[in-house]
XYZ file of C-alpha atoms in Angstrom:
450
model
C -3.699 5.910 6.339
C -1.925 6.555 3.152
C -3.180 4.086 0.653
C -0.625 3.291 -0.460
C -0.271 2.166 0.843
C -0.372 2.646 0.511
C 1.088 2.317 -2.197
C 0.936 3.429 -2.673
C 1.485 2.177 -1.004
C 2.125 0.408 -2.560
C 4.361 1.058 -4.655
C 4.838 -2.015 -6.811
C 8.219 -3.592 -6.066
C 8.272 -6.851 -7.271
C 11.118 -8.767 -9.251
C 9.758 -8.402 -12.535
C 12.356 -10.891 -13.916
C 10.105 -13.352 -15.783
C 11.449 -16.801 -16.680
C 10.607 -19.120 -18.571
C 7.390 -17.385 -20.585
C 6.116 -19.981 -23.286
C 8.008 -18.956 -26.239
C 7.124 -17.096 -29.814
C 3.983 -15.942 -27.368
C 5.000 -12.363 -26.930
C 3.158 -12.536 -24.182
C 0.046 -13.624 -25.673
C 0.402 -17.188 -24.671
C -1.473 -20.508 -24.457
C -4.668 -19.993 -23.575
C -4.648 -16.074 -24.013
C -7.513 -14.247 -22.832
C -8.301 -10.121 -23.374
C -6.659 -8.360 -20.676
C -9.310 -6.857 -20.076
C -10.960 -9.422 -18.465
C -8.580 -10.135 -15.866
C -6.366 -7.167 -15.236
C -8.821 -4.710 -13.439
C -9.537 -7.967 -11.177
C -6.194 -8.792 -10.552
C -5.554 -5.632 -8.773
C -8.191 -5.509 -7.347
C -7.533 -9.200 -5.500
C -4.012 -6.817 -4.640
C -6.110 -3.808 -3.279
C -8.220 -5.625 -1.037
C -6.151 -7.767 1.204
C -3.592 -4.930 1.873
C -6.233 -2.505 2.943
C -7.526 -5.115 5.450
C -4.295 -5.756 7.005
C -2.852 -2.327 6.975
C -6.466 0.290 7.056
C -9.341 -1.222 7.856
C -7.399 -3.170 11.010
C -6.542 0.605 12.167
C -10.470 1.530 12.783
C -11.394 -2.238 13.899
C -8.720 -1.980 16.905
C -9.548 1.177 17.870
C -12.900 0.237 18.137
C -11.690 -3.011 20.253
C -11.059 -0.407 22.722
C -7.028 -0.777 22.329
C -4.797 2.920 22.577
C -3.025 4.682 20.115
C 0.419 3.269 20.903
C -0.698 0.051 20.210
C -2.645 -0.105 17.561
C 0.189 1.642 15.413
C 3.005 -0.675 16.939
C 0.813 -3.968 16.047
C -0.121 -2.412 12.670
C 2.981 -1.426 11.737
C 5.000 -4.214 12.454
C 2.141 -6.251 10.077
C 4.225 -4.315 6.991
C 7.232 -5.966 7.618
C 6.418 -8.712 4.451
C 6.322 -5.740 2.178
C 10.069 -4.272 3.202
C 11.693 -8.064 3.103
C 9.810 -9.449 0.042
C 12.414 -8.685 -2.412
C 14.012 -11.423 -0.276
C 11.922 -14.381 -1.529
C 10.662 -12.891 -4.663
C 13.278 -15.215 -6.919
C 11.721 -18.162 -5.196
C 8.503 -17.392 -6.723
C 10.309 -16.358 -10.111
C 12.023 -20.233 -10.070
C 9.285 -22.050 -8.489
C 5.676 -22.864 -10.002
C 4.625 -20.303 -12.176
C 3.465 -16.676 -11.153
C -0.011 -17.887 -12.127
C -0.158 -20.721 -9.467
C 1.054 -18.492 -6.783
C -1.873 -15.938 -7.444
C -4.327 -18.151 -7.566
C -3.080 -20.186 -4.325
C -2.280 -16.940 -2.452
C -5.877 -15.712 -3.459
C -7.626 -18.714 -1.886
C -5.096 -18.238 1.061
C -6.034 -14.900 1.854
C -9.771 -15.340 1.755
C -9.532 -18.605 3.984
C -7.378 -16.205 6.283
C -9.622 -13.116 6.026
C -12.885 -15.146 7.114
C -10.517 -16.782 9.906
C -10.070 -13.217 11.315
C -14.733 -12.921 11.709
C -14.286 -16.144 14.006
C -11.148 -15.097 16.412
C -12.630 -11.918 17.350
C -15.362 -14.262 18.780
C -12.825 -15.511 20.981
C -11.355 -14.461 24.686
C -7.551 -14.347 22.640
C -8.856 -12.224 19.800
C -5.651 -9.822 19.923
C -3.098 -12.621 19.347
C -4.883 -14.925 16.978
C -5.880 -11.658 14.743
C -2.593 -10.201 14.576
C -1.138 -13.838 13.745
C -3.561 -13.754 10.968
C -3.164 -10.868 9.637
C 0.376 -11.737 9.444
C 0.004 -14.254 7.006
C -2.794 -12.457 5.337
C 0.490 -10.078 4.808
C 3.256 -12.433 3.415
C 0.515 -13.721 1.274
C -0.343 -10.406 0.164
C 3.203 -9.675 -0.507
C 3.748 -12.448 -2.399
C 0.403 -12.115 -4.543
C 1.935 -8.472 -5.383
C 5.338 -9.815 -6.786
C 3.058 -12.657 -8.613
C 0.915 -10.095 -9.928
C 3.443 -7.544 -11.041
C 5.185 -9.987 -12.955
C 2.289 -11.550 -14.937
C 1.268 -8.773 -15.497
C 4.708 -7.999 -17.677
C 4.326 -11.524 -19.063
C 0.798 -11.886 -19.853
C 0.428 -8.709 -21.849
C 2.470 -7.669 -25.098
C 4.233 -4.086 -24.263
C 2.200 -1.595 -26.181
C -0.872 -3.489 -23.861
C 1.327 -2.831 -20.628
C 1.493 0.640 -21.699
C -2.223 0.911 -22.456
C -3.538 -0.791 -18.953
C -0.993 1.221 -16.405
C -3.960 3.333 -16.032
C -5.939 0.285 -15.746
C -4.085 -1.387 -12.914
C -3.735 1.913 -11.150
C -7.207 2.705 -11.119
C -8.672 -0.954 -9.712
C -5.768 -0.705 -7.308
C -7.509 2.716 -5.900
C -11.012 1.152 -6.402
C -10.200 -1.876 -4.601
C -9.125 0.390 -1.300
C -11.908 2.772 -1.863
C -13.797 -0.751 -1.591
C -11.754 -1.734 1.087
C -11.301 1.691 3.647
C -14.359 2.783 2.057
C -17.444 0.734 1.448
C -17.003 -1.724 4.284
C -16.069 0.726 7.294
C -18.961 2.186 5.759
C -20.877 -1.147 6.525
C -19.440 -1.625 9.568
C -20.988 1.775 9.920
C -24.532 1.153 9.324
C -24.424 -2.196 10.743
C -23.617 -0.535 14.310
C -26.073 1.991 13.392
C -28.398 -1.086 13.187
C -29.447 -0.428 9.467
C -30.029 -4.206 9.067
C -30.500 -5.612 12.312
C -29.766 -5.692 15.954
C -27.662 -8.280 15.723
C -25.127 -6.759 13.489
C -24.955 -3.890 16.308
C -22.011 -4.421 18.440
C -18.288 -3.957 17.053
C -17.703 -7.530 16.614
C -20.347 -8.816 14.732
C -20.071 -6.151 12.530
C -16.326 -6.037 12.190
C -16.643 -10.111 11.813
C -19.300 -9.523 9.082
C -17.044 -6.918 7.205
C -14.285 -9.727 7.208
C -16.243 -12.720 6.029
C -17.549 -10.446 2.996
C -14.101 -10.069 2.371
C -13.072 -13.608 2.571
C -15.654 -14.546 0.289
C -14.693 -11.962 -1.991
C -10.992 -12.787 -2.291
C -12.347 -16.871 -2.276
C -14.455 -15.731 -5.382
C -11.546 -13.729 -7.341
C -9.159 -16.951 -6.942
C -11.870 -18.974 -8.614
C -12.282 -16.673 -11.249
C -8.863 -16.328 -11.693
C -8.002 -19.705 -12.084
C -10.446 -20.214 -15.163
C -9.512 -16.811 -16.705
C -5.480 -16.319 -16.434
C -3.588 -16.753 -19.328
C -1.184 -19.937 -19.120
C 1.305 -18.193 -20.209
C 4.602 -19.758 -18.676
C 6.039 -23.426 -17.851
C 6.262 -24.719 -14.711
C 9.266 -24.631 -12.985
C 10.872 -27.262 -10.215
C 14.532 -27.320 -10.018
C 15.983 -24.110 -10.908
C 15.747 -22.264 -7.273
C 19.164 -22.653 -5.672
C 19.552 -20.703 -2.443
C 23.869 -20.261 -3.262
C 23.319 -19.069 -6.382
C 20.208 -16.866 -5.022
C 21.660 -15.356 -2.212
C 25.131 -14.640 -4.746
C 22.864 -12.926 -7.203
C 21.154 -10.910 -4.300
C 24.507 -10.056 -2.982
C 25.511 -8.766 -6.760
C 22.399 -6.731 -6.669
C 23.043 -5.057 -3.059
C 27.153 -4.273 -4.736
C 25.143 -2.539 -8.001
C 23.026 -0.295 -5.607
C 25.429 0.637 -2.976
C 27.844 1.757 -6.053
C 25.301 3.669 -7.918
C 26.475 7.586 -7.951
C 25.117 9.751 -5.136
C 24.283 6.553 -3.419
C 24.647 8.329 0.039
C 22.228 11.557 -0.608
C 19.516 9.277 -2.468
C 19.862 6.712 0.205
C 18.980 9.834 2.625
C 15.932 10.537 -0.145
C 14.440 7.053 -0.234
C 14.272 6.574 3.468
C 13.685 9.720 4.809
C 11.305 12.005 1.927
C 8.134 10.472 2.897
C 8.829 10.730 7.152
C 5.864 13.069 7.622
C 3.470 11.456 5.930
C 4.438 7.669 7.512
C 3.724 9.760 10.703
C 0.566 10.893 9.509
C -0.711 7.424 7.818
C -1.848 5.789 11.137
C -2.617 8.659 13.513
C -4.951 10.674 10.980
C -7.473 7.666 11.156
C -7.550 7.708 14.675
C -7.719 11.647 15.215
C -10.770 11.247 13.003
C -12.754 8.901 14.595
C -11.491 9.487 18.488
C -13.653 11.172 20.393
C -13.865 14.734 21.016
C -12.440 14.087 24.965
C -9.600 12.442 23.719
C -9.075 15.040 21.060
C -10.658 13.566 17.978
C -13.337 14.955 15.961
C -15.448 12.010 16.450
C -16.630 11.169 12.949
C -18.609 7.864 12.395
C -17.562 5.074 10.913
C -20.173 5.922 8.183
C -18.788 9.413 7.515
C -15.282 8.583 7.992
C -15.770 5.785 5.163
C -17.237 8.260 3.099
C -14.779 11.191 3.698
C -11.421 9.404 4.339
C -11.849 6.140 2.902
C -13.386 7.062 0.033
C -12.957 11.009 -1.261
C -9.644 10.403 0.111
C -8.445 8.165 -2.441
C -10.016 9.824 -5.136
C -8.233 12.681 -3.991
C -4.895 10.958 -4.009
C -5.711 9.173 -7.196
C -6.269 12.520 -9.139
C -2.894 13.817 -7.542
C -1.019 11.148 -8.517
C -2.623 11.536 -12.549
C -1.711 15.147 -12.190
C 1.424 14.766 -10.842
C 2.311 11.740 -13.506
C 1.024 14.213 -16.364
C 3.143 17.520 -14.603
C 6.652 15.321 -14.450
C 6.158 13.902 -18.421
C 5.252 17.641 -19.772
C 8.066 19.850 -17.446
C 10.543 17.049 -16.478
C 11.079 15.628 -12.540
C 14.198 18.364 -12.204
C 11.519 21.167 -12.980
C 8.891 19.679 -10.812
C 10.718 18.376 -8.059
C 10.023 21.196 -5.386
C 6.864 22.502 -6.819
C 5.843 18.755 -6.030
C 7.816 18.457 -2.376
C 5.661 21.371 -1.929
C 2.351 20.004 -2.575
C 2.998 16.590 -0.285
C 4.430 18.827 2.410
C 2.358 22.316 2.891
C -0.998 20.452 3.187
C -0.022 18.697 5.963
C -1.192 21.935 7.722
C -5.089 21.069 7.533
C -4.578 18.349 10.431
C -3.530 21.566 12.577
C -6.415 23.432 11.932
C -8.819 21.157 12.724
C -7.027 20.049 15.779
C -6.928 23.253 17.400
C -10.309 24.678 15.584
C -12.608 21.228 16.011
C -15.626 21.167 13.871
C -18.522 18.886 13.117
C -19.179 20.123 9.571
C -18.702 17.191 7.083
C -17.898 19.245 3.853
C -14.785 21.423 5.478
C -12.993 18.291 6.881
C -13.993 16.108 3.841
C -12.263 19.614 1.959
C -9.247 19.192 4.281
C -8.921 15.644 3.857
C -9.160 16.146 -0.043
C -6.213 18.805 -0.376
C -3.994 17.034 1.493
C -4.402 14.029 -0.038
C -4.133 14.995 -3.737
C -1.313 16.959 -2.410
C 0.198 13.490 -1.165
C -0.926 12.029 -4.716
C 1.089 14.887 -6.217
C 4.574 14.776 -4.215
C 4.432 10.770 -4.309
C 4.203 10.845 -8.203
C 7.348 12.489 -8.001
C 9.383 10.544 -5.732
C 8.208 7.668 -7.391
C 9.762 8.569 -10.857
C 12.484 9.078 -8.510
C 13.397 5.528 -7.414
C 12.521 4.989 -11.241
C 15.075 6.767 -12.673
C 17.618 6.154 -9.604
C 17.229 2.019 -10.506
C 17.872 2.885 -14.024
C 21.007 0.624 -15.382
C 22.119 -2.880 -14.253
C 19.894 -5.183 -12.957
C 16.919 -2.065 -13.076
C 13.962 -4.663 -11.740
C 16.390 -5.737 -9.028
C 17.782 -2.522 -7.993
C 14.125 -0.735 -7.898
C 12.884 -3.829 -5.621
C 15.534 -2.728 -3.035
C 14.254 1.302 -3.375
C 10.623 0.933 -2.630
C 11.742 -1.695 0.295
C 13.805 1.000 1.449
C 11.129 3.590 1.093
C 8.553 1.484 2.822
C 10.511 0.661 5.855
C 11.896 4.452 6.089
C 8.463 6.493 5.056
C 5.821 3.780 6.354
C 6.602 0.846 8.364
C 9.016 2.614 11.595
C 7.452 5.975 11.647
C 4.115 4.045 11.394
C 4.880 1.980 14.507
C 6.264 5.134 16.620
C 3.685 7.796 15.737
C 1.035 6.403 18.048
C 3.779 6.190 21.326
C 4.707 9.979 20.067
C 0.795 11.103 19.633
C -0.465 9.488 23.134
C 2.403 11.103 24.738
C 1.891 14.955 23.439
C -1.706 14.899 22.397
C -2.908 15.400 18.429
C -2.604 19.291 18.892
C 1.351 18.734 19.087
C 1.601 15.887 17.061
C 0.743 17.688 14.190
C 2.506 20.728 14.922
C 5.514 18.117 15.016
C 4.449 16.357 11.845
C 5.026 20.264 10.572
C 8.397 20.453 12.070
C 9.429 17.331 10.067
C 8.569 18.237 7.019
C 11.973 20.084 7.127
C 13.845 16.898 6.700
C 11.669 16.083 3.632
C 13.137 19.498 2.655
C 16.638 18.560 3.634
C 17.253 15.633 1.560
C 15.381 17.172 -1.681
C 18.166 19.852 -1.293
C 20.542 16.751 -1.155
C 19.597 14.769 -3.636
C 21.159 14.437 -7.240
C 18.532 14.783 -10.648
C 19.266 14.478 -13.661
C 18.586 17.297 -16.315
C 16.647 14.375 -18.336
């Protein structure tokens, strides 16, 4: 469960073309408010729904008694709305105003979030979740195009530069939250920490998604009092002809770009052992020790996974941000390809040598996760400096689409047909193997001396 998401996931892809900002603002508009006081929460209103949809639903179904297979087919097909949303993201650029559509995807989400407590109540749980959590997702993808782009709008550009840290860090703080804190509550609730009646999977579960309803309720009504107005509304601009023209110009710039077959290789392919991993490491965790897991709780994998984790990956991605501006991304490329790749090893070891002692498989988790944080720092200035040119915003939108659908959403959905079929022993030894392609198209790929 990369978080990406992870991502990681995401992996901010939105189309960052702003229109119509109020003018002689400089992004300081009407009604201008310290960024300080709503940045942090703004990603943190992007953290939380994407970890529901795409981690926590990972532990919840397994717990719902459902098998590997399909847990990671249902899951993964929920990330569609992230690889398509460059698709509808000039809607939302020509329609409203990138304020309106937080705010109304915000209430959206939390209306949908405390929808999912009430369904797993129900004797068609499965289908009414998933349907759910499907429009939990196009609403979260929208909300991250939204976000991105008021974010360029609402803050001068020495302030964008001085909260990138910012955003990143309540991004990772708002999965920590997420994969963290409340599997860790679903945790104690089964344990029967605060009550009997909060013991069986779906109360809890049904309890961890109405506190996250509320919550995402809570941040749209704060954000609708303290978001800058810093744009006009717009109603008759959106054209789908002259849309779908200018996405067609965009697809001619990025299919022409130099080296466009070898970086197309990079984009989808770089990140295929660790989309493998993102869905089955959860479940090898938790499973039991018959059906090859190491049978953590939901308490300890909360704190281990869901929460060291990304603080691991977090202080791989700073290091790996810091190691790329200081040596350059030629110099660092492999050294970095390395680091995401090698580490993968630790999910052999403790497959083959099982072990109930918290602070070696919290160590494992740790290393291979900053080791993620470090190679995805790198292939992320990547798609940075492969988008550089025409129509940048547009071109990088396409990239981390690519990258999602190649290193997150189809490995995602096959890894738990491939797992249940060899056994987690295998798997990983085949999540090894793999990491040869990662090598493959590094070898492949062109980079710049600059």
């Amino acid at each position: 469960m990369k978080s990406e998401n992870i991502a990681q996931t995401k992996e901010k892809e939105s189309s960052l073309d702003v229109a119509n900002p109020l003018p002689n603002q400089e992004g300081q508009g009407v009604g201008a408010r310290a960024p300080y006081t709503w940045v942090p929460s703004l990603y943190l209103g992007e953290a939380l729904p994407f970890s529901a949809v795409m981690l926590i639903s990972v532990i919840m179904f397994k717990e719902m008694q459902l098998a590997d297979d399909e847990i990671t087919l249902y899951t993964g097909w929920l990330g569609l709305p992230w690889v398509i949303k460059p698709i509808w993201s000039t809607i939302i650029d020509n329609l409203k105003t990138k304020r309106w559509w937080i705010v109304t995807m915000q209430f959206l989400m939390g209306i949908c979030l405390a929808l999912v407590a009430f369904t797993l109540q129900t004797s068609f749980w499965l289908q009414a979740t998933l349907a759910i959590f499907m429009v939990i997702a196009f609403a979260s993808a929208t909300h991250d195009i939204s976000a991105d782009g008021f974010y360029i709008i609402g803050l001068r550009e020495k302030d964008q530069e001085l909260y990138v840290g910012v955003r990143n860090t309540f991004y990772r703080i708002g999965m920590v939250i997420g994969q963290g804190g409340l599997v860790l509550l679903a945790g104690y609730l089964q344990k029967g920490c605060f009550g009997s009646a909060f013991q069986s999977s779906i109360a809890s579960w049904s309890v961890v998604f109405v506190i996250l309803g509320i919550l995402m309720v809570l941040l749209g009504t704060y954000h609708g009092f303290i978001l800058p107005r810093v744009e006009t509304t717009v109603h008759d601009r959106f054209h789908i002809k002259e849309q779908l023209h200018e996405f067609v110009e965009t697809l001619k710039v990025f299919i022409t770009k130099p080296h466009i077959i070898s970086a197309l290789c990079f984009i989808l392919l770089f990140r295929l052992p660790e989309g493998l991993l993102t869905k089955i490491v959860p479940l090898f965790l938790t499973r039991t020790r018959a059906e090859g897991g190491l049978e953590m709780s939901n308490v300890d994998f909360g704190l281990i996974y869901g929460t060291l984790g990304v603080i691991g990956l977090l202080l791989g991605g700073i290091i790996g941000g810091w190691a790329v501006s200081k040596w350059g991304l030629k110099k660092c490329l492999w050294p970095l390809v390395l680091c995401i790749t090698l580490p993968d090893i630790v999910y052999v070891y403790l497959s083959y040598y099982p072990t109930d002692n918290l602070w070696l498989i919290g160590t494992c988790v740790c290393i291979e996760q900053i080791g993620y944080g470090l190679g995805f720092a790198a292939y992320t200035l990547y798609l940075v400096t492969f988008s550089r040119g025409e129509r940048t915003t547009a071109v990088f939108s396409i990239c981390t689409a690519g990258q999602y659908l190649g290193g997150v959403m189809i490995p995602g959905m096959v890894s738990g047909f491939i797992s249940k079929s060899i056994g987690y022993q295998h798997f990983f030894l085949l999540i090894m193997a793999f990491c040869l392609v990662t090598f493959a198209v590094t070898a492949c790929v062109k980079v710049n001396e600059e």
